[in-house]
């Protein structure tokens, strides 16, 4: 019995030693490798990945003529403020929202280190709500920081997202959420590819960046969807994806505006009434004047899906030549005109703009 007890005790000690040896490497690890861990403080934190990006987030103040009997045209007053993100430190270029700078005569940029600079408007695009400002050097070293940008097409629903800005009169504020959805549309703008996030976005966050967990720019916060009368955060915010933002910003820096292409064709939807009329008047389409509304009621029956109206000398001509199709082949079906109408701008914006 005594020998059995000694053997049992020895075996237990060996097993305990093996367990301790195996557990030692695990205990030496600060935490799971898939979570950012600050070993010095013993806490999980995303700060190391965000630290380099936060100095690039600035506060934008828009000044203009104040309204009232005591207004002075030579002394512009602040009437709107928002956030912005520096994308080119060497040139002092930053991106914000169009509705933050709209109607302004003068702009100022507050940096995280307390410095204040004037800025000029390089260009703005209302359709995508993107504006580009450039900091005006005043003899002081700029020493700016800029954010790293990542292609928004690589995003997935469920990715962590951080909204940074200056909401509700506060200093720089960071909120965390996830990518709630991608390719959001139907908000009334030209952008049909919004990023949706539940990171808290409030008045003053407009124009600020939406960052990934590594601090890289994935979008520009632009609007929220709020069910309350106060217009506060309900966990539904939208950002212009970096893919669209970069293209628009490049156009604004190069041309001062966004130059959009035209197809040279007018499309009309087919409804039940037009379908009945087509059956009655098939083949009786007459030539129409330049710029006139397409007469889809008299379109040939074969064009049930849509009515296309190409215009001589436009991009359609060039496209037809490239594929070896003559315009006369198309004119047999649809009579040409000398111009084309511009599409009507979408109306109604369900998302509330924080125009503070």
mmCIF file of C-alpha atoms in Angstrom:
data_model
loop_
_atom_site.group_PDB
_atom_site.id
_atom_site.type_symbol
_atom_site.label_atom_id
_atom_site.label_comp_id
_atom_site.label_asym_id
_atom_site.label_seq_id
_atom_site.Cartn_x
_atom_site.Cartn_y
_atom_site.Cartn_z
ATOM 1 C CA UNK A 1 0.000 0.000 0.000
ATOM 2 C CA UNK A 2 2.826 2.384 0.875
ATOM 3 C CA UNK A 3 4.535 1.651 -2.467
ATOM 4 C CA UNK A 4 1.244 2.132 -4.262
ATOM 5 C CA UNK A 5 0.754 5.473 -2.542
ATOM 6 C CA UNK A 6 4.263 6.599 -3.492
ATOM 7 C CA UNK A 7 3.733 5.566 -7.103
ATOM 8 C CA UNK A 8 0.402 7.335 -7.158
ATOM 9 C CA UNK A 9 1.919 10.475 -5.651
ATOM 10 C CA UNK A 10 4.835 10.385 -8.095
ATOM 11 C CA UNK A 11 2.537 9.904 -11.077
ATOM 12 C CA UNK A 12 0.406 12.808 -9.953
ATOM 13 C CA UNK A 13 3.469 15.020 -9.648
ATOM 14 C CA UNK A 14 4.644 14.076 -13.138
ATOM 15 C CA UNK A 15 1.231 14.777 -14.641
ATOM 16 C CA UNK A 16 1.043 18.082 -12.796
ATOM 17 C CA UNK A 17 4.491 19.004 -14.116
ATOM 18 C CA UNK A 18 3.482 18.146 -17.669
ATOM 19 C CA UNK A 19 0.335 20.254 -17.373
ATOM 20 C CA UNK A 20 2.327 23.196 -15.984
ATOM 21 C CA UNK A 21 4.937 22.873 -18.735
ATOM 22 C CA UNK A 22 2.235 22.784 -21.411
ATOM 23 C CA UNK A 23 0.366 25.673 -19.832
ATOM 24 C CA UNK A 24 3.454 27.855 -19.464
ATOM 25 C CA UNK A 25 3.696 28.948 -23.141
ATOM 26 C CA UNK A 26 -0.032 29.725 -23.184
ATOM 27 C CA UNK A 27 0.271 31.788 -20.016
ATOM 28 C CA UNK A 28 3.152 33.733 -21.570
ATOM 29 C CA UNK A 29 0.920 34.855 -24.409
ATOM 30 C CA UNK A 30 -0.744 38.191 -23.635
ATOM 31 C CA UNK A 31 -4.041 37.225 -25.214
ATOM 32 C CA UNK A 32 -5.717 35.744 -28.283
ATOM 33 C CA UNK A 33 -3.793 36.633 -31.425
ATOM 34 C CA UNK A 34 -6.938 37.820 -33.206
ATOM 35 C CA UNK A 35 -7.629 40.576 -30.661
ATOM 36 C CA UNK A 36 -5.378 43.641 -30.246
ATOM 37 C CA UNK A 37 -3.805 43.427 -26.815
ATOM 38 C CA UNK A 38 -1.815 46.061 -24.967
ATOM 39 C CA UNK A 39 0.566 43.944 -22.879
ATOM 40 C CA UNK A 40 1.934 46.914 -20.938
ATOM 41 C CA UNK A 41 -1.475 47.866 -19.597
ATOM 42 C CA UNK A 42 -3.000 44.409 -19.761
ATOM 43 C CA UNK A 43 -6.071 45.486 -21.742
ATOM 44 C CA UNK A 44 -7.521 44.859 -25.155
ATOM 45 C CA UNK A 45 -7.361 48.034 -27.245
ATOM 46 C CA UNK A 46 -7.613 49.248 -30.837
ATOM 47 C CA UNK A 47 -5.614 52.367 -29.963
ATOM 48 C CA UNK A 48 -2.326 51.173 -31.555
ATOM 49 C CA UNK A 49 -4.002 50.823 -34.951
ATOM 50 C CA UNK A 50 -5.850 54.136 -34.689
ATOM 51 C CA UNK A 51 -3.200 56.389 -33.139
ATOM 52 C CA UNK A 52 -1.580 57.363 -36.450
ATOM 53 C CA UNK A 53 -4.906 58.253 -38.090
ATOM 54 C CA UNK A 54 -6.541 60.383 -35.394
ATOM 55 C CA UNK A 55 -4.277 63.457 -35.890
ATOM 56 C CA UNK A 56 -5.475 63.562 -39.520
ATOM 57 C CA UNK A 57 -9.088 64.129 -38.407
ATOM 58 C CA UNK A 58 -9.820 67.863 -38.213
ATOM 59 C CA UNK A 59 -12.687 70.186 -37.373
ATOM 60 C CA UNK A 60 -13.997 72.313 -40.230
ATOM 61 C CA UNK A 61 -15.780 75.604 -39.545
ATOM 62 C CA UNK A 62 -17.663 77.423 -42.287
ATOM 63 C CA UNK A 63 -18.065 81.175 -42.088
ATOM 64 C CA UNK A 64 -20.439 83.375 -44.040
ATOM 65 C CA UNK A 65 -22.517 86.497 -43.793
ATOM 66 C CA UNK A 66 -24.759 86.316 -40.773
ATOM 67 C CA UNK A 67 -28.437 87.029 -41.273
ATOM 68 C CA UNK A 68 -29.912 89.889 -39.315
ATOM 69 C CA UNK A 69 -30.013 93.668 -38.964
ATOM 70 C CA UNK A 70 -26.516 93.806 -37.471
ATOM 71 C CA UNK A 71 -24.894 91.601 -40.101
ATOM 72 C CA UNK A 72 -21.619 92.842 -41.540
ATOM 73 C CA UNK A 73 -20.696 91.681 -45.023
ATOM 74 C CA UNK A 74 -16.999 92.218 -44.290
ATOM 75 C CA UNK A 75 -17.054 90.183 -41.111
ATOM 76 C CA UNK A 76 -18.157 86.596 -41.870
ATOM 77 C CA UNK A 77 -19.584 84.657 -38.948
ATOM 78 C CA UNK A 78 -19.461 80.908 -38.280
ATOM 79 C CA UNK A 79 -22.723 79.274 -39.299
ATOM 80 C CA UNK A 80 -21.796 75.619 -39.813
ATOM 81 C CA UNK A 81 -19.200 73.166 -38.624
ATOM 82 C CA UNK A 82 -18.310 69.581 -39.264
ATOM 83 C CA UNK A 83 -15.356 67.273 -39.570
ATOM 84 C CA UNK A 84 -12.785 66.475 -42.210
ATOM 85 C CA UNK A 85 -9.929 64.104 -42.943
ATOM 86 C CA UNK A 86 -6.500 64.973 -44.357
ATOM 87 C CA UNK A 87 -5.664 62.764 -47.334
ATOM 88 C CA UNK A 88 -2.604 64.622 -48.651
ATOM 89 C CA UNK A 89 -0.361 66.013 -45.913
ATOM 90 C CA UNK A 90 2.220 67.449 -48.307
ATOM 91 C CA UNK A 91 -0.367 69.600 -50.085
ATOM 92 C CA UNK A 92 -2.592 70.207 -47.070
ATOM 93 C CA UNK A 93 -5.614 68.673 -48.806
ATOM 94 C CA UNK A 94 -8.554 67.375 -46.811
ATOM 95 C CA UNK A 95 -11.976 65.945 -47.608
ATOM 96 C CA UNK A 96 -15.273 66.850 -45.968
ATOM 97 C CA UNK A 97 -18.961 67.018 -46.908
ATOM 98 C CA UNK A 98 -20.439 69.456 -49.387
ATOM 99 C CA UNK A 99 -23.245 70.330 -46.969
ATOM 100 C CA UNK A 100 -20.649 71.361 -44.373
ATOM 101 C CA UNK A 101 -19.084 74.012 -46.639
ATOM 102 C CA UNK A 102 -22.069 74.927 -48.802
ATOM 103 C CA UNK A 103 -22.734 78.659 -48.846
ATOM 104 C CA UNK A 104 -19.494 79.510 -47.032
ATOM 105 C CA UNK A 105 -17.184 82.405 -47.824
ATOM 106 C CA UNK A 106 -14.345 81.430 -45.534
ATOM 107 C CA UNK A 107 -13.209 78.191 -43.927
ATOM 108 C CA UNK A 108 -11.030 77.350 -40.956
ATOM 109 C CA UNK A 109 -9.448 74.056 -39.976
ATOM 110 C CA UNK A 110 -8.694 73.107 -36.358
ATOM 111 C CA UNK A 111 -6.012 70.462 -35.833
ATOM 112 C CA UNK A 112 -5.759 68.110 -32.873
ATOM 113 C CA UNK A 113 -2.644 69.899 -31.622
ATOM 114 C CA UNK A 114 -4.558 73.157 -31.221
ATOM 115 C CA UNK A 115 -3.337 74.907 -34.361
ATOM 116 C CA UNK A 116 -5.837 76.812 -36.513
ATOM 117 C CA UNK A 117 -5.446 77.383 -40.264
ATOM 118 C CA UNK A 118 -7.482 79.051 -42.966
ATOM 119 C CA UNK A 119 -8.522 76.909 -45.905
ATOM 120 C CA UNK A 120 -9.798 77.461 -49.435
ATOM 121 C CA UNK A 121 -12.451 75.467 -51.248
ATOM 122 C CA UNK A 122 -10.923 73.486 -54.102
ATOM 123 C CA UNK A 123 -14.247 72.124 -55.273
ATOM 124 C CA UNK A 124 -17.487 70.530 -54.142
ATOM 125 C CA UNK A 125 -19.895 67.998 -55.594
ATOM 126 C CA UNK A 126 -23.459 68.149 -54.324
ATOM 127 C CA UNK A 127 -24.493 64.861 -55.915
ATOM 128 C CA UNK A 128 -22.059 62.824 -53.806
ATOM 129 C CA UNK A 129 -21.854 65.336 -50.914
ATOM 130 C CA UNK A 130 -18.067 65.475 -51.198
ATOM 131 C CA UNK A 131 -15.964 68.641 -50.910
ATOM 132 C CA UNK A 132 -12.217 69.229 -51.020
ATOM 133 C CA UNK A 133 -10.478 71.931 -48.969
ATOM 134 C CA UNK A 134 -6.835 72.996 -49.019
ATOM 135 C CA UNK A 135 -5.076 74.452 -45.998
ATOM 136 C CA UNK A 136 -3.490 77.848 -46.659
ATOM 137 C CA UNK A 137 0.125 78.003 -45.406
ATOM 138 C CA UNK A 138 0.871 81.010 -43.213
ATOM 139 C CA UNK A 139 4.589 80.607 -42.680
ATOM 140 C CA UNK A 140 4.317 78.032 -39.936
ATOM 141 C CA UNK A 141 5.442 74.466 -40.652
ATOM 142 C CA UNK A 142 2.384 72.405 -41.463
ATOM 143 C CA UNK A 143 3.672 69.078 -40.114
ATOM 144 C CA UNK A 144 0.394 67.415 -41.005
ATOM 145 C CA UNK A 145 -0.641 63.802 -40.681
ATOM 146 C CA UNK A 146 -2.597 61.959 -43.321
ATOM 147 C CA UNK A 147 -4.731 58.874 -43.275
ATOM 148 C CA UNK A 148 -4.077 55.675 -45.161
ATOM 149 C CA UNK A 149 -6.902 54.737 -47.512
ATOM 150 C CA UNK A 150 -8.144 51.258 -48.327
ATOM 151 C CA UNK A 151 -10.423 50.115 -51.151
ATOM 152 C CA UNK A 152 -13.982 50.014 -49.831
ATOM 153 C CA UNK A 153 -14.750 47.114 -52.161
ATOM 154 C CA UNK A 154 -12.818 44.871 -49.762
ATOM 155 C CA UNK A 155 -15.296 45.513 -46.937
ATOM 156 C CA UNK A 156 -17.604 42.846 -45.566
ATOM 157 C CA UNK A 157 -20.700 43.141 -43.452
ATOM 158 C CA UNK A 158 -19.648 42.562 -39.856
ATOM 159 C CA UNK A 159 -16.279 44.330 -40.113
ATOM 160 C CA UNK A 160 -15.501 46.679 -37.248
ATOM 161 C CA UNK A 161 -15.856 50.380 -38.065
ATOM 162 C CA UNK A 162 -14.873 53.548 -36.209
ATOM 163 C CA UNK A 163 -16.470 56.947 -36.790
ATOM 164 C CA UNK A 164 -14.313 59.928 -35.825
ATOM 165 C CA UNK A 165 -15.359 63.564 -35.698
ATOM 166 C CA UNK A 166 -16.427 66.548 -33.629
ATOM 167 C CA UNK A 167 -20.062 65.893 -32.722
ATOM 168 C CA UNK A 168 -22.368 68.198 -30.783
ATOM 169 C CA UNK A 169 -19.675 70.747 -30.008
ATOM 170 C CA UNK A 170 -17.337 68.216 -28.393
ATOM 171 C CA UNK A 171 -13.654 67.723 -29.083
ATOM 172 C CA UNK A 172 -12.532 64.835 -31.255
ATOM 173 C CA UNK A 173 -14.699 61.819 -30.486
ATOM 174 C CA UNK A 174 -14.381 58.207 -31.586
ATOM 175 C CA UNK A 175 -17.266 55.740 -31.691
ATOM 176 C CA UNK A 176 -17.209 52.074 -32.627
ATOM 177 C CA UNK A 177 -19.627 49.842 -34.483
ATOM 178 C CA UNK A 178 -19.745 47.431 -37.357
ATOM 179 C CA UNK A 179 -20.438 47.562 -41.053
ATOM 180 C CA UNK A 180 -24.189 46.962 -40.966
ATOM 181 C CA UNK A 181 -24.650 46.779 -44.719
ATOM 182 C CA UNK A 182 -23.121 47.600 -48.082
ATOM 183 C CA UNK A 183 -24.411 48.982 -51.392
ATOM 184 C CA UNK A 184 -27.237 50.884 -49.720
ATOM 185 C CA UNK A 185 -29.316 52.941 -52.143
ATOM 186 C CA UNK A 186 -32.626 54.771 -52.427
ATOM 187 C CA UNK A 187 -31.587 57.727 -50.270
ATOM 188 C CA UNK A 188 -32.265 60.273 -53.004
ATOM 189 C CA UNK A 189 -28.643 61.042 -53.910
ATOM 190 C CA UNK A 190 -26.484 60.169 -56.887
ATOM 191 C CA UNK A 191 -24.646 57.722 -54.618
ATOM 192 C CA UNK A 192 -26.275 54.307 -54.850
ATOM 193 C CA UNK A 193 -23.558 52.517 -52.938
ATOM 194 C CA UNK A 194 -23.549 53.775 -49.345
ATOM 195 C CA UNK A 195 -21.846 52.012 -46.454
ATOM 196 C CA UNK A 196 -24.226 51.552 -43.530
ATOM 197 C CA UNK A 197 -22.855 51.437 -39.995
ATOM 198 C CA UNK A 198 -24.198 51.463 -36.450
ATOM 199 C CA UNK A 199 -21.229 53.472 -35.137
ATOM 200 C CA UNK A 200 -22.705 56.553 -33.446
ATOM 201 C CA UNK A 201 -22.839 59.518 -35.838
ATOM 202 C CA UNK A 202 -24.337 62.820 -34.740
ATOM 203 C CA UNK A 203 -24.473 66.449 -35.773
ATOM 204 C CA UNK A 204 -20.892 67.590 -36.310
ATOM 205 C CA UNK A 205 -19.665 64.195 -37.531
ATOM 206 C CA UNK A 206 -20.419 65.159 -41.125
ATOM 207 C CA UNK A 207 -17.344 64.928 -43.312
ATOM 208 C CA UNK A 208 -15.436 62.875 -40.763
ATOM 209 C CA UNK A 209 -13.878 59.535 -41.600
ATOM 210 C CA UNK A 210 -15.152 56.027 -41.163
ATOM 211 C CA UNK A 211 -12.108 53.897 -40.345
ATOM 212 C CA UNK A 212 -11.472 50.183 -40.205
ATOM 213 C CA UNK A 213 -9.849 48.458 -37.218
ATOM 214 C CA UNK A 214 -6.387 49.300 -38.582
ATOM 215 C CA UNK A 215 -7.177 52.991 -38.815
ATOM 216 C CA UNK A 216 -7.512 53.047 -42.595
ATOM 217 C CA UNK A 217 -10.057 55.258 -44.334
ATOM 218 C CA UNK A 218 -13.012 53.333 -45.761
ATOM 219 C CA UNK A 219 -15.610 56.100 -46.135
ATOM 220 C CA UNK A 220 -16.795 59.634 -45.341
ATOM 221 C CA UNK A 221 -19.695 59.929 -42.882
ATOM 222 C CA UNK A 222 -22.435 61.921 -44.556
ATOM 223 C CA UNK A 223 -25.927 61.248 -43.196
ATOM 224 C CA UNK A 224 -28.062 59.427 -40.660
ATOM 225 C CA UNK A 225 -31.528 57.926 -40.666
ATOM 226 C CA UNK A 226 -33.403 59.014 -37.569
ATOM 227 C CA UNK A 227 -36.924 58.213 -36.476
ATOM 228 C CA UNK A 228 -37.115 60.920 -33.825
ATOM 229 C CA UNK A 229 -37.901 64.603 -34.128
ATOM 230 C CA UNK A 230 -34.542 65.595 -32.670
ATOM 231 C CA UNK A 231 -32.581 63.966 -35.468
ATOM 232 C CA UNK A 232 -30.321 62.097 -33.062
ATOM 233 C CA UNK A 233 -28.405 58.885 -33.578
ATOM 234 C CA UNK A 234 -30.569 55.767 -33.967
ATOM 235 C CA UNK A 235 -27.745 53.459 -34.968
ATOM 236 C CA UNK A 236 -28.244 53.914 -38.713
ATOM 237 C CA UNK A 237 -25.586 56.028 -40.389
ATOM 238 C CA UNK A 238 -24.310 56.181 -43.956
ATOM 239 C CA UNK A 239 -20.898 56.881 -45.421
ATOM 240 C CA UNK A 240 -19.727 57.520 -48.971
ATOM 241 C CA UNK A 241 -17.349 54.616 -49.754
ATOM 242 C CA UNK A 242 -13.675 55.423 -50.315
ATOM 243 C CA UNK A 243 -13.854 54.179 -53.899
ATOM 244 C CA UNK A 244 -16.342 56.899 -54.853
ATOM 245 C CA UNK A 245 -14.757 59.469 -52.547
ATOM 246 C CA UNK A 246 -11.308 59.122 -54.121
ATOM 247 C CA UNK A 247 -12.647 59.386 -57.662
ATOM 248 C CA UNK A 248 -14.691 62.494 -56.870
ATOM 249 C CA UNK A 249 -11.846 64.103 -54.915
ATOM 250 C CA UNK A 250 -9.448 63.518 -57.810
ATOM 251 C CA UNK A 251 -11.883 65.169 -60.226
ATOM 252 C CA UNK A 252 -12.374 68.134 -57.894
ATOM 253 C CA UNK A 253 -8.637 68.629 -57.477
ATOM 254 C CA UNK A 254 -8.042 68.393 -61.191
ATOM 255 C CA UNK A 255 -11.036 70.251 -62.629
ATOM 256 C CA UNK A 256 -12.744 71.970 -59.703
ATOM 257 C CA UNK A 257 -15.847 69.968 -60.549
ATOM 258 C CA UNK A 258 -16.924 66.454 -61.381
ATOM 259 C CA UNK A 259 -17.308 65.834 -65.094
ATOM 260 C CA UNK A 260 -19.833 63.109 -65.673
ATOM 261 C CA UNK A 261 -20.326 61.281 -68.925
ATOM 262 C CA UNK A 262 -23.547 61.075 -70.903
ATOM 263 C CA UNK A 263 -24.834 58.086 -72.822
ATOM 264 C CA UNK A 264 -26.546 60.123 -75.530
ATOM 265 C CA UNK A 265 -29.676 58.054 -75.015
ATOM 266 C CA UNK A 266 -32.984 58.687 -73.291
ATOM 267 C CA UNK A 267 -34.701 55.777 -71.587
ATOM 268 C CA UNK A 268 -38.394 55.604 -70.838
ATOM 269 C CA UNK A 269 -40.106 52.993 -68.699
ATOM 270 C CA UNK A 270 -42.930 50.966 -70.182
ATOM 271 C CA UNK A 271 -46.228 50.807 -68.320
ATOM 272 C CA UNK A 272 -49.541 49.123 -69.095
ATOM 273 C CA UNK A 273 -51.054 52.191 -70.775
ATOM 274 C CA UNK A 274 -48.067 52.672 -73.046
ATOM 275 C CA UNK A 275 -48.108 48.978 -73.909
ATOM 276 C CA UNK A 276 -51.723 49.264 -75.105
ATOM 277 C CA UNK A 277 -50.911 52.322 -77.182
ATOM 278 C CA UNK A 278 -47.907 50.599 -78.715
ATOM 279 C CA UNK A 279 -50.075 47.782 -79.967
ATOM 280 C CA UNK A 280 -52.378 50.328 -81.640
ATOM 281 C CA UNK A 281 -49.719 52.557 -83.164
ATOM 282 C CA UNK A 282 -46.874 50.169 -83.894
ATOM 283 C CA UNK A 283 -44.627 51.410 -86.645
ATOM 284 C CA UNK A 284 -46.183 54.913 -86.817
ATOM 285 C CA UNK A 285 -43.424 56.846 -85.070
ATOM 286 C CA UNK A 286 -42.660 60.243 -86.583
ATOM 287 C CA UNK A 287 -39.408 62.237 -86.408
ATOM 288 C CA UNK A 288 -39.326 64.645 -83.496
ATOM 289 C CA UNK A 289 -37.563 67.911 -82.774
ATOM 290 C CA UNK A 290 -34.237 68.126 -81.023
ATOM 291 C CA UNK A 291 -34.575 67.926 -77.249
ATOM 292 C CA UNK A 292 -38.235 66.892 -77.388
ATOM 293 C CA UNK A 293 -39.554 64.319 -74.972
ATOM 294 C CA UNK A 294 -39.349 60.798 -76.387
ATOM 295 C CA UNK A 295 -42.728 59.664 -77.674
ATOM 296 C CA UNK A 296 -42.674 56.254 -76.071
ATOM 297 C CA UNK A 297 -46.401 55.890 -76.687
ATOM 298 C CA UNK A 298 -45.626 55.378 -80.377
ATOM 299 C CA UNK A 299 -42.613 53.150 -80.025
ATOM 300 C CA UNK A 300 -42.482 49.988 -82.138
ATOM 301 C CA UNK A 301 -43.877 46.972 -80.378
ATOM 302 C CA UNK A 302 -40.491 45.269 -80.356
ATOM 303 C CA UNK A 303 -39.249 47.973 -77.931
ATOM 304 C CA UNK A 304 -41.385 46.837 -75.055
ATOM 305 C CA UNK A 305 -38.622 46.922 -72.450
ATOM 306 C CA UNK A 306 -37.454 50.474 -73.051
ATOM 307 C CA UNK A 307 -37.297 53.246 -75.604
ATOM 308 C CA UNK A 308 -33.844 54.458 -76.632
ATOM 309 C CA UNK A 309 -33.295 57.729 -78.458
ATOM 310 C CA UNK A 310 -29.705 58.182 -79.677
ATOM 311 C CA UNK A 311 -28.517 61.567 -80.922
ATOM 312 C CA UNK A 312 -26.156 62.073 -83.903
ATOM 313 C CA UNK A 313 -22.620 63.078 -83.075
ATOM 314 C CA UNK A 314 -22.688 61.928 -79.459
ATOM 315 C CA UNK A 315 -21.074 59.054 -77.593
ATOM 316 C CA UNK A 316 -23.537 56.586 -79.060
ATOM 317 C CA UNK A 317 -22.197 57.320 -82.547
ATOM 318 C CA UNK A 318 -18.670 56.645 -81.356
ATOM 319 C CA UNK A 319 -19.737 53.453 -79.627
ATOM 320 C CA UNK A 320 -21.581 52.198 -82.697
ATOM 321 C CA UNK A 321 -18.518 52.796 -84.859
ATOM 322 C CA UNK A 322 -16.347 50.812 -82.491
ATOM 323 C CA UNK A 323 -18.586 47.765 -82.704
ATOM 324 C CA UNK A 324 -19.113 48.146 -86.442
ATOM 325 C CA UNK A 325 -22.783 49.139 -86.416
ATOM 326 C CA UNK A 326 -24.010 51.955 -88.604
ATOM 327 C CA UNK A 327 -26.405 54.560 -87.228
ATOM 328 C CA UNK A 328 -28.808 53.865 -90.096
ATOM 329 C CA UNK A 329 -29.309 50.385 -88.664
ATOM 330 C CA UNK A 330 -30.462 51.913 -85.420
ATOM 331 C CA UNK A 331 -32.467 54.634 -87.129
ATOM 332 C CA UNK A 332 -34.655 52.022 -88.764
ATOM 333 C CA UNK A 333 -36.019 51.321 -85.330
ATOM 334 C CA UNK A 334 -35.842 54.767 -83.697
ATOM 335 C CA UNK A 335 -35.755 58.165 -85.406
ATOM 336 C CA UNK A 336 -32.768 60.275 -84.317
ATOM 337 C CA UNK A 337 -32.709 63.822 -82.961
ATOM 338 C CA UNK A 338 -30.050 66.551 -82.720
ATOM 339 C CA UNK A 339 -29.737 66.598 -78.904
ATOM 340 C CA UNK A 340 -30.811 64.796 -75.825
ATOM 341 C CA UNK A 341 -32.475 65.644 -72.562
ATOM 342 C CA UNK A 342 -30.709 65.552 -69.251
ATOM 343 C CA UNK A 343 -32.064 63.179 -66.622
ATOM 344 C CA UNK A 344 -34.075 64.703 -63.837
ATOM 345 C CA UNK A 345 -32.449 64.901 -60.459
ATOM 346 C CA UNK A 346 -33.769 62.550 -57.853
ATOM 347 C CA UNK A 347 -35.942 64.189 -55.261
ATOM 348 C CA UNK A 348 -36.620 63.385 -51.649
ATOM 349 C CA UNK A 349 -33.948 62.513 -49.186
ATOM 350 C CA UNK A 350 -35.012 60.166 -46.450
ATOM 351 C CA UNK A 351 -31.741 60.522 -44.619
ATOM 352 C CA UNK A 352 -31.368 63.566 -42.395
ATOM 353 C CA UNK A 353 -28.361 65.797 -43.032
ATOM 354 C CA UNK A 354 -26.610 67.056 -39.958
ATOM 355 C CA UNK A 355 -26.072 70.573 -41.267
ATOM 356 C CA UNK A 356 -24.575 71.938 -38.146
#
